[in-house]
Short mmCIF file of C-alpha atoms and ligand atoms in Angstrom, two decimals:
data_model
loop_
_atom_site.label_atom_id
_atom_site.label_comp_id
_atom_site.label_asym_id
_atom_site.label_seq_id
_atom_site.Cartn_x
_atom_site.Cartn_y
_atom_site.Cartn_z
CA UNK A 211 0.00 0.00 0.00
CA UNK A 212 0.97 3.40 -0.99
CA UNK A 213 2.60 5.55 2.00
CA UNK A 214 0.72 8.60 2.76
CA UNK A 215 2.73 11.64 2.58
CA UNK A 216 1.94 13.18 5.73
CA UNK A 217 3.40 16.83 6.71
CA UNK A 218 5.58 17.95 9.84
CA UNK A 219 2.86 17.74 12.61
CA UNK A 220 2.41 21.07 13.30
CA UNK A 221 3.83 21.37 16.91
CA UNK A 222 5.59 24.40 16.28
CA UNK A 223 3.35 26.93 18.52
CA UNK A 224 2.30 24.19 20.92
CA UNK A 225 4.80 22.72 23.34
CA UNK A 226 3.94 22.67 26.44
CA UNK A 227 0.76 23.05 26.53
CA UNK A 228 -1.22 20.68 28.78
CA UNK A 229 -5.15 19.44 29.04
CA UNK A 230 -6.13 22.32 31.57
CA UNK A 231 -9.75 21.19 31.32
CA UNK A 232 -11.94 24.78 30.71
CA UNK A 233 -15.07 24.29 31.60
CA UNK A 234 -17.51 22.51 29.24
CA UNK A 235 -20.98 23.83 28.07
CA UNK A 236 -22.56 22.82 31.49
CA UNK A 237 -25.63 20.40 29.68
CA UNK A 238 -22.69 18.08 27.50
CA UNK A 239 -23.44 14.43 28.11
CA UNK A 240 -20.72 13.75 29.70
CA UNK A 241 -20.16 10.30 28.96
CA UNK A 242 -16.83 10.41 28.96
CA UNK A 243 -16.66 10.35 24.72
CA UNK A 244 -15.22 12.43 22.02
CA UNK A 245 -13.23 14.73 23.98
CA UNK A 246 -12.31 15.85 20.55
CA UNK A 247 -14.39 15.29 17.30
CA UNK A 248 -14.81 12.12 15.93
CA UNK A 249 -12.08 11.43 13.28
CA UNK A 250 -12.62 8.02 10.82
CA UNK A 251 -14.49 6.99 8.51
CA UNK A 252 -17.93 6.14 6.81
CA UNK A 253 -19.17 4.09 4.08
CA UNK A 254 -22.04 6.06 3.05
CA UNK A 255 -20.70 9.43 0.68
CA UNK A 256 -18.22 6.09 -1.22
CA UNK A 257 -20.02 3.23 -1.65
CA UNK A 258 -24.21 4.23 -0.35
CA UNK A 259 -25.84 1.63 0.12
CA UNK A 260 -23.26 -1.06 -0.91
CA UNK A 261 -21.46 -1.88 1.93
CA UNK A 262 -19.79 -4.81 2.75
CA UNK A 263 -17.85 -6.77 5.69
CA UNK A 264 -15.10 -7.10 3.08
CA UNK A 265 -15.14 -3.62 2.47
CA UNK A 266 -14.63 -2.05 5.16
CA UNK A 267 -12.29 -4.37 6.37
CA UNK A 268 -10.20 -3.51 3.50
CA UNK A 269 -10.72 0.41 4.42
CA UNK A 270 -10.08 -0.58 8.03
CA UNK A 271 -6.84 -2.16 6.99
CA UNK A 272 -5.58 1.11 4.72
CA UNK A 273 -6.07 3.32 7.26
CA UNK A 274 -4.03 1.47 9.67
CA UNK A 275 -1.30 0.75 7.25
CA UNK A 276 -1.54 4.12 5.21
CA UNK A 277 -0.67 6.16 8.45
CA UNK A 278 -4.30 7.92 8.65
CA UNK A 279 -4.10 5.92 11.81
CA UNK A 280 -1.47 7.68 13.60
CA UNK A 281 -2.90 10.87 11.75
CA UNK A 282 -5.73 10.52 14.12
CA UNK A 283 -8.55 8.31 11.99
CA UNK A 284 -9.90 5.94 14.91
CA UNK A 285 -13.52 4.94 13.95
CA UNK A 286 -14.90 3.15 11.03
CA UNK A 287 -18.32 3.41 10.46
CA UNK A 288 -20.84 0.92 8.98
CA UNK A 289 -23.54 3.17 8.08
CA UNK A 290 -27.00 2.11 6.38
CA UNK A 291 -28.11 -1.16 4.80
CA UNK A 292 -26.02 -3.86 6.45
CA UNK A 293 -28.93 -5.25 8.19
CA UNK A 294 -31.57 -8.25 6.64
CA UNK A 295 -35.27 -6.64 6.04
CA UNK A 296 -36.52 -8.84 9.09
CA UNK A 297 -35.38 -9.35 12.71
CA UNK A 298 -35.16 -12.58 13.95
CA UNK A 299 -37.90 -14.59 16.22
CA UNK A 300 -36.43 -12.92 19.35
CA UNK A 301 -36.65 -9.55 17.95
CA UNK A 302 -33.14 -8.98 17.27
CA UNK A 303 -31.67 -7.13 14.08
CA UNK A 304 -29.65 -9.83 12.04
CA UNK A 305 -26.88 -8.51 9.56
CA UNK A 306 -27.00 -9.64 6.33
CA UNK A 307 -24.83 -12.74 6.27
CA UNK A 308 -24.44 -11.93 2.16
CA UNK A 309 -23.01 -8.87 3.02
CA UNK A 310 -21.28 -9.39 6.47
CA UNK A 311 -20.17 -13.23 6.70
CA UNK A 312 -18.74 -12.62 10.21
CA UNK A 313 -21.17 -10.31 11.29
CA UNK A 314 -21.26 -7.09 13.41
CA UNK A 315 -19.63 -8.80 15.80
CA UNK A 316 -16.72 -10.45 13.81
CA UNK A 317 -15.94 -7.33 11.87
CA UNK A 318 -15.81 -5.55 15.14
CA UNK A 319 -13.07 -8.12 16.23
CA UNK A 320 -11.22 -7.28 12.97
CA UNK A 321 -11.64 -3.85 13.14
CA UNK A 322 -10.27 -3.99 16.79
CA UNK A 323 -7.46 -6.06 15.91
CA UNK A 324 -6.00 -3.21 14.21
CA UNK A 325 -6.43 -0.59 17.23
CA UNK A 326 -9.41 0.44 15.67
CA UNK A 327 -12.96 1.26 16.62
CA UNK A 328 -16.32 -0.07 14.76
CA UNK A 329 -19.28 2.39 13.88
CA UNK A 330 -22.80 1.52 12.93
CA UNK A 331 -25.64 2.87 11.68
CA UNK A 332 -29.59 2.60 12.95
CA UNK A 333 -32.99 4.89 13.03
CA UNK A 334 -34.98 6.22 15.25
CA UNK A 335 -38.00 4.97 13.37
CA UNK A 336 -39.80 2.22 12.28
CA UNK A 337 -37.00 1.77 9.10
CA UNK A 338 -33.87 3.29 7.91
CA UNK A 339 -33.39 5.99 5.45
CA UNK A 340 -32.71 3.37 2.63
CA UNK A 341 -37.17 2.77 2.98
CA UNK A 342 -37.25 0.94 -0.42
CA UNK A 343 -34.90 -1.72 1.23
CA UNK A 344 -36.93 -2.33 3.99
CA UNK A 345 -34.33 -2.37 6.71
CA UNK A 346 -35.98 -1.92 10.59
CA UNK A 347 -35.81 0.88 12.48
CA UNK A 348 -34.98 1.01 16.44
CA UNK A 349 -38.42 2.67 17.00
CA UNK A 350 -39.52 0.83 20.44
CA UNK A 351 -36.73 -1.49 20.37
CA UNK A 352 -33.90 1.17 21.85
CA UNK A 353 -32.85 -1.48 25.24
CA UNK A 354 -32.71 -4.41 22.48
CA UNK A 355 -30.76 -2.66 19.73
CA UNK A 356 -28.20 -0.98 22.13
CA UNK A 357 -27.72 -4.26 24.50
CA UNK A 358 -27.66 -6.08 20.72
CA UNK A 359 -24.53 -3.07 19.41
CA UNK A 360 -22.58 -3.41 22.93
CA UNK A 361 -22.38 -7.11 22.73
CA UNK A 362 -21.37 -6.32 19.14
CA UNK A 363 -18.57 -4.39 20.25
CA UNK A 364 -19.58 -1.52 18.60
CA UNK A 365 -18.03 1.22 19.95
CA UNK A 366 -20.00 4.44 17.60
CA UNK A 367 -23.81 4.76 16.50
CA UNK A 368 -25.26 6.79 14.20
CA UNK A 369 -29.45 7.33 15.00
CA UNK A 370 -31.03 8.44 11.98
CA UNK A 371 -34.61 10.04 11.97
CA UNK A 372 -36.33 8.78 8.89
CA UNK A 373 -39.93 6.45 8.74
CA UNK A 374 -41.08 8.32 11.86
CA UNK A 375 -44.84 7.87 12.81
CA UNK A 376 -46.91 11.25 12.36
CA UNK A 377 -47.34 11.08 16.24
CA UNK A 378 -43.47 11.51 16.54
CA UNK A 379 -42.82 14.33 14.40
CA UNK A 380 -42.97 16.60 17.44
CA UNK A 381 -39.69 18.03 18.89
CA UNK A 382 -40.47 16.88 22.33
CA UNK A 383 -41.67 13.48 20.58
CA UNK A 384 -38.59 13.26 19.06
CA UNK A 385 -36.30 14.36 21.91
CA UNK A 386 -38.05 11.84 23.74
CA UNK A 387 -36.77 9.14 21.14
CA UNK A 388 -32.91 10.06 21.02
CA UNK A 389 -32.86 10.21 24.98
CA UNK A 390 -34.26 7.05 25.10
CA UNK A 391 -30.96 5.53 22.83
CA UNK A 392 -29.41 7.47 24.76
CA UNK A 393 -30.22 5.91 28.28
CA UNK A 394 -30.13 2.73 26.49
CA UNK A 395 -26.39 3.09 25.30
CA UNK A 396 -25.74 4.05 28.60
CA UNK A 397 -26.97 0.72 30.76
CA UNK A 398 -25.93 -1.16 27.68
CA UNK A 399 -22.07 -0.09 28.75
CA UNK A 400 -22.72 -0.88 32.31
CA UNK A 401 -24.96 -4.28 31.46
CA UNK A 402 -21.53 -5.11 29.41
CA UNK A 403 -18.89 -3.37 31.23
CA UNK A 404 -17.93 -1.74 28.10
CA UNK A 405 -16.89 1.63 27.54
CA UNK A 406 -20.14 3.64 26.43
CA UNK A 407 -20.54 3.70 23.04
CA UNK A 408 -20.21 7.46 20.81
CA UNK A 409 -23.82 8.56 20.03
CA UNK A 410 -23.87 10.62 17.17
CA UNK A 411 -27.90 12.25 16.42
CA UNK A 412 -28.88 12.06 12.66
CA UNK A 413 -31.85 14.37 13.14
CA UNK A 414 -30.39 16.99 10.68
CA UNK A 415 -33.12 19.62 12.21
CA UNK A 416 -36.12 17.53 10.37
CA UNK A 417 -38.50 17.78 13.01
CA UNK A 418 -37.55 21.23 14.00
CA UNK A 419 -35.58 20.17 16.99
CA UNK A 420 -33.20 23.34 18.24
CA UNK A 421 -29.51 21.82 17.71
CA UNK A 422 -29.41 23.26 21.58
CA UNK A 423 -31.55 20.61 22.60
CA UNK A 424 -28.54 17.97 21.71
CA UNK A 425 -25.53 18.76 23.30
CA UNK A 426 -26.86 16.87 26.58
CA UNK A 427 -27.88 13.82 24.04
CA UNK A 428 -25.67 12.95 21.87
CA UNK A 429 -22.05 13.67 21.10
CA UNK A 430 -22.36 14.86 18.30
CA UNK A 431 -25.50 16.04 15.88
CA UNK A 432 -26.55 16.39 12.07
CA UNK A 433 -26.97 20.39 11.72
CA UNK A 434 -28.06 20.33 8.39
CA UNK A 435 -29.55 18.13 5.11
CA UNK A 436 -26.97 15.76 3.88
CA UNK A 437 -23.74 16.55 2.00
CA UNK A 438 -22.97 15.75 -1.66
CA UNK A 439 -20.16 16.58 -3.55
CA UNK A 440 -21.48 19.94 -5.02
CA UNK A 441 -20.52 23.22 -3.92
CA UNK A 442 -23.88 24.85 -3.39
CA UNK A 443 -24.92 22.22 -0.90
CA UNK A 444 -20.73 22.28 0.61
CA UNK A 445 -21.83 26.05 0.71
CA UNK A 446 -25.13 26.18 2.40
CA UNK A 447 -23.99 23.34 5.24
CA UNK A 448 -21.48 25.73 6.10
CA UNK A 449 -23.56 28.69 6.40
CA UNK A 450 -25.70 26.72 8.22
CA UNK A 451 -23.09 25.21 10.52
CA UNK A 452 -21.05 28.87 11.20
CA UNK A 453 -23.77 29.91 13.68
CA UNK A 454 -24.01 27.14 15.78
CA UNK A 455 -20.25 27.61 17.58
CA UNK A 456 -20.88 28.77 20.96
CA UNK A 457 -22.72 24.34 21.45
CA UNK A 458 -19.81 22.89 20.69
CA UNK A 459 -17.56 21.53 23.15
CA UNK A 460 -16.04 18.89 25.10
CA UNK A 461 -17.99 15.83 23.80
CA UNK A 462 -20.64 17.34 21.77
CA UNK A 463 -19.93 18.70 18.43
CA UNK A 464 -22.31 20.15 15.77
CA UNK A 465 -22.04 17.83 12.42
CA UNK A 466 -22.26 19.08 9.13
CA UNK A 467 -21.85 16.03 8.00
CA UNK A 468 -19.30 13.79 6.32
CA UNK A 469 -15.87 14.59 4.12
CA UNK A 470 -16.56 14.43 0.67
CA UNK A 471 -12.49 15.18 -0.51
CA UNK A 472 -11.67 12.62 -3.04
CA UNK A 473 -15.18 12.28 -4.79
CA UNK A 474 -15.85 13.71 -8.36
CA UNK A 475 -18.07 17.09 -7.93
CA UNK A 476 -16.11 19.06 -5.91
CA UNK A 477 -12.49 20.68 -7.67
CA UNK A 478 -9.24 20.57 -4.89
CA UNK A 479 -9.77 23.83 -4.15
CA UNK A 480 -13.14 22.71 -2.63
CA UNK A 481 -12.15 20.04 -1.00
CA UNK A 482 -9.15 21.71 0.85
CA UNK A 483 -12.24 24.24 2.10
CA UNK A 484 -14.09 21.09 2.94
CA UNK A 485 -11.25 19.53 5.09
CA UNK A 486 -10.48 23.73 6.54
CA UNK A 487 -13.48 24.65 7.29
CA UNK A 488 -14.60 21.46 9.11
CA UNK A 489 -11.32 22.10 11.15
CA UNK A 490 -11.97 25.38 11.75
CA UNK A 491 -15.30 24.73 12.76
CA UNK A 492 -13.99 21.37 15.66
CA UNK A 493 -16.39 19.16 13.13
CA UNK A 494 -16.24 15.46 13.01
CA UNK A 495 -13.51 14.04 10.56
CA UNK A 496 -15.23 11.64 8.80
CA UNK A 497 -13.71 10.17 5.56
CA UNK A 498 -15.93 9.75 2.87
CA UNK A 499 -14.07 8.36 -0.18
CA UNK A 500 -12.87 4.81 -1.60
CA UNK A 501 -10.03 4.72 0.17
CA UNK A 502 -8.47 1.28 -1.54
CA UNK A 503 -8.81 4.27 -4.83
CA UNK A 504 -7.67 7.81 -3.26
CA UNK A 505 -5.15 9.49 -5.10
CA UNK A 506 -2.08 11.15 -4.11
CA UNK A 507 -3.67 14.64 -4.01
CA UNK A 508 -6.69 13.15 -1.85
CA UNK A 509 -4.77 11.54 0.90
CA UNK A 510 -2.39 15.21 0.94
CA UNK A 511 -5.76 16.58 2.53
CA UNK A 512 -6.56 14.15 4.40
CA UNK A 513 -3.22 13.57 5.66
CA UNK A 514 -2.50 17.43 6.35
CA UNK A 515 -2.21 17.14 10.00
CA UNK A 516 -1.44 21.01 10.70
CA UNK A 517 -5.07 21.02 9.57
CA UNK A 518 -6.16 18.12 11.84
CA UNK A 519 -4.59 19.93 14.60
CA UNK A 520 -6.26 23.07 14.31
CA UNK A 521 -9.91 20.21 14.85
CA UNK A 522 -8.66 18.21 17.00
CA UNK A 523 -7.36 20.97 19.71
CA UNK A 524 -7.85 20.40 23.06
CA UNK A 525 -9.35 23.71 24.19
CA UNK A 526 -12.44 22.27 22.22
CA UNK A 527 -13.69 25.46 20.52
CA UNK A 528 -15.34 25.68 17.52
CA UNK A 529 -14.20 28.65 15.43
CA UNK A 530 -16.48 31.48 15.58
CA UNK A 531 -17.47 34.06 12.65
CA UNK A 532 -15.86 37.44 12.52
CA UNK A 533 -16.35 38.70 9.89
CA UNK A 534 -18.79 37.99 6.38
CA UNK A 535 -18.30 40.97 4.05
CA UNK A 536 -20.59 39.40 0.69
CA UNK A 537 -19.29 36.30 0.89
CA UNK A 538 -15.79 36.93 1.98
CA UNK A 539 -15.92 35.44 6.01
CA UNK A 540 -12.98 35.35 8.30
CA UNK A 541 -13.65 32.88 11.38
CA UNK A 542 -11.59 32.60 14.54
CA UNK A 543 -11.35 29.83 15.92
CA UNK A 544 -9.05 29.76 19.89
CA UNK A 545 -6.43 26.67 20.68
CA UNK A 546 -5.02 25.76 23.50
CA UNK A 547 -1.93 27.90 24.74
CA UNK A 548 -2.46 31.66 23.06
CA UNK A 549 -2.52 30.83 19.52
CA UNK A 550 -5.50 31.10 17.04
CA UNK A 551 -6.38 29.59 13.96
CA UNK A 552 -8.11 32.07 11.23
CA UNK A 553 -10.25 31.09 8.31
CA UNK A 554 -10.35 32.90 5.13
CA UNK A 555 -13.20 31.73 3.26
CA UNK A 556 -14.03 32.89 -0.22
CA UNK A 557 -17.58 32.11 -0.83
CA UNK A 558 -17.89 34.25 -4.57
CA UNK A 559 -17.03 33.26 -7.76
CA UNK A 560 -13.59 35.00 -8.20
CA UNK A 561 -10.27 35.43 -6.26
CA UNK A 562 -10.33 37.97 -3.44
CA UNK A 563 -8.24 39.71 -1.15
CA UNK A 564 -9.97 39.31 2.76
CA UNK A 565 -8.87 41.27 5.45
CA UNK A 566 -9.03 40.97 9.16
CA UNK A 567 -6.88 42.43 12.46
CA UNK A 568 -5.27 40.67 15.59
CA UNK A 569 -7.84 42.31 17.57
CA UNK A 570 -10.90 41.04 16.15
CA UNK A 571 -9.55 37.19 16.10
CA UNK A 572 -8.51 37.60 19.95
CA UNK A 573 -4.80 37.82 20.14
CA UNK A 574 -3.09 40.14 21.54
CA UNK A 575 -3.85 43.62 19.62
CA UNK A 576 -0.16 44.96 18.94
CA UNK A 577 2.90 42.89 19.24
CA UNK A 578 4.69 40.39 16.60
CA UNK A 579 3.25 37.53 15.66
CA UNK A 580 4.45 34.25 14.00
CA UNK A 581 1.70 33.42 11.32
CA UNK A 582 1.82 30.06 9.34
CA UNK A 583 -0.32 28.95 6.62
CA UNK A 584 -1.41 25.09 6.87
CA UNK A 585 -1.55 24.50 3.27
CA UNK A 586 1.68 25.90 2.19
CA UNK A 587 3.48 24.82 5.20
CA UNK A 588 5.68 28.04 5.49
CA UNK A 589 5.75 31.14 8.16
CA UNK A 590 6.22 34.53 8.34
CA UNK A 591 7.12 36.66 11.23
CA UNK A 592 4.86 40.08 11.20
CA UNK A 593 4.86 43.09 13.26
CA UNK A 594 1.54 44.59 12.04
CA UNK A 595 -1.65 44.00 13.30
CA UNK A 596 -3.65 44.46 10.11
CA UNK A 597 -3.77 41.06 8.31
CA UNK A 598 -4.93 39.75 4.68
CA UNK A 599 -4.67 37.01 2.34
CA UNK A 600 -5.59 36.62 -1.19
CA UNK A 601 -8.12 33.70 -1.43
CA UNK A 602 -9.16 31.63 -4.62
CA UNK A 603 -12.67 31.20 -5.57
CA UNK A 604 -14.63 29.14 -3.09
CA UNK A 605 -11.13 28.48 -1.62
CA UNK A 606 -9.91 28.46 2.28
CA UNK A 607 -6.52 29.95 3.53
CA UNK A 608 -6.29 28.82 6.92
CA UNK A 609 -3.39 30.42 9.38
CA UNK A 610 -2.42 29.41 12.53
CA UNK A 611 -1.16 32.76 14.28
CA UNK A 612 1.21 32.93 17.11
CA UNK A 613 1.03 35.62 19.63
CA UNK A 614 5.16 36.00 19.78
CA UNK A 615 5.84 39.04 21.78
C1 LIG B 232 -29.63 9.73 5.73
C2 LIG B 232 -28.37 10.23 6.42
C3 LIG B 232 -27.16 9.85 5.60
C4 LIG B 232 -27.11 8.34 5.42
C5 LIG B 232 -28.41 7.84 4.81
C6 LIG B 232 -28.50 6.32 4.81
O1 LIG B 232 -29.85 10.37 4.52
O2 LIG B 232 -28.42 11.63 6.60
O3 LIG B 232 -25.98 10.30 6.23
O4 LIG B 232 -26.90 7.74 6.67
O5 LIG B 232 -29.54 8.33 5.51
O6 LIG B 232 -29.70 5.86 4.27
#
């Protein structure tokens, strides 16, 4: 297998810096998961509805030996269709043995062989998104289904909201379903003695549910329709998503959804705003290409680990919006230890020059600072506090400035 050409980490600004636990938003779950977004992988944006055991054992065994591993991918994520149309006489789902020969349960062991975890997929309702296929829904089977996943060894699940009854298209109604998975996971851990299981909330704001509502359910929740690989949907989710920054947190993170670098629709330049601007804004990493078929260019973003830092940072902020000036928005987002990580995001349809100040993306005001851009990989060392970079079309310059005197 190809190696992955991974950059410098970039611990430049960092050293020293410890976990000094700032306070999380006080209503997080708090079960102990996803101190930092989610970073893996799912089936669904590659492959839909044709997954296979095989499959993502195959993806499960390129990220190990690709070095997305050590980049920080930990979860692979069945999502829909791996289940038969009918449970079994006990009331148990049953995975297709077609499609998953070992099961749940023996592609869990593989997966976990490897150091890595196993993600699945279920719904809230009476049958998955996939309707035409018939797979069942958790509606009224939550204690089965999450005893069922634990014993699996699954160790991330993905509640989707489709095939709801009319009399649960309420937002308490529906609140009232995702707590009850919720309190299900949770004695399913302690039933099993296994560590409590990630429980990300597919509701994607379909019943009207206020994504404030969440943080104290799941870990992490859908803020928007699904992604494809088009830029006015890539565009909308984050326009959608930008507002949402003051939930995230410790162990709850607003989703916009899945990566869709490496899949024809979307040019490098957006991708590379894909992969920055779910950094920027502490959203789950999930990959959401062929892997066994990713080009060089592909796993280059994916691989970028400056960028991964600026997600994955421990102070747990999502960047916040500064500025939007037609289209032209600079977000802020604050890491652990001083520095800050700025988004220049070019929303129009030509190349622009986008402008912001050390005061506005809370570093110091005057001083020096040490600014370094994550896609070029090179740093400057400025004295003024007036900043700008030129910005391609629907493209993302992301800097990582240090306060240095
Ligand atoms: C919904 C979800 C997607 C995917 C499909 C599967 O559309 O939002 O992410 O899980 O269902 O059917």
């Amino acid at each position: 297998m190809r190696a992955l050409p991974l950059v410098a980490a970039g611990a430049l600004f960092t050293g020293g810096a410890l976990l000094s636990g700032p306070a999380d938003p006080a209503l997080a779950l708090g079960n102990g998961q996803a101190f930092t977004p989610p970073m893996g992988f799912n089936n669904w944006n590659a492959v839909h509805c044709n997954v296979t055991e095989s499959f993502i054992k195959q993806t499960a065994a390129f990220i190990h030996n690709s070095g997305l591993q050590t980049a920080g991918y930990g979860y692979v994520n069945i999502d829909d269709c791996w289940a038969l149309p009918n449970r079994d006489a006990a009331g148990n789902l049953v995975p297709d043995p077609a499609k998953f020969p070992d099961g749940i349960a023996g592609t869990a062991a593989f997966v976990h062989s490897l150091n890595l975890k196993l993600g699945l997929y279920n719904d809230s309702g009476t049958m998955t998104c996939s309707k035409s296929h018939g797979f069942p829904g958790s509606l009224g089977h939550e204690r089965q289904d999450a005893l069922q996943f634990a014993r699996w060894g699954v160790d991330y699940l993905k509640e989707d909201d489709c095939n709801v009854p009319a009399s649960g298209q309420t937002v308490s109604a529906t609140i009232a379903r995702y707590t009850a998975m919720r309190d299900a996971l949770a004695d399913a851990a302690h039933v099993t003695s296994r560590p409590p299981i990630v429980f990300s909330v597919c509701e994607k704001g379909d019943f009207g549910v206020p994504a404030s509502a969440w943080p104290s359910i799941g870990n992490l929740w859908r803020t928007t329709f699904d992604v494809h690989p088009n830029w006015t949907r890539l565009d909308a989710i984050i326009a959608k998503n930008i507002p949402l920054a003051s939930l995230a947190g410790h162990g709850a993170w607003n989703d916009p959804d899945m990566l869709e670098v490496g899949n024809a629709g979307l040019t490098v330049t957006e991708q590379q705003t894909q992969f920055s601007m779910w950094a920027e804004m502490a959203a789950p990493l999930l990959i959401g290409t062929d892997l066994t078929k990713a080009t060089p260019t592909t796993l280059t973003i994916l691989g970028n680990q400056e960028v991964i830092a600026i997600d994955q940072d421990a102070l747990g902020k999502q960047g916040r919006q500064v500025s939007d000036t037609s289209g032209l928005r600079v977000l802020a987002k604050s890491l652990l230890g001083g520095d800050v990580a700025i988004a220049f995001f070019n929303e129009t349809g030509s190349t622009a020059k986008i402008a912001t100040t050390a005061a506005a993306t809370g570093v110091p005001a005057s001083g020096s600072y040490l600014i370094r851009d994550l896609w070029t990989h090179t740093q400057t060392l400025v004295s003024t506090s007036s900043w700008a970079a030129t910005v391609p079309s629907h493209g993302t310059v992301l800097w990582r400035v240090h306060p240095a005197g």
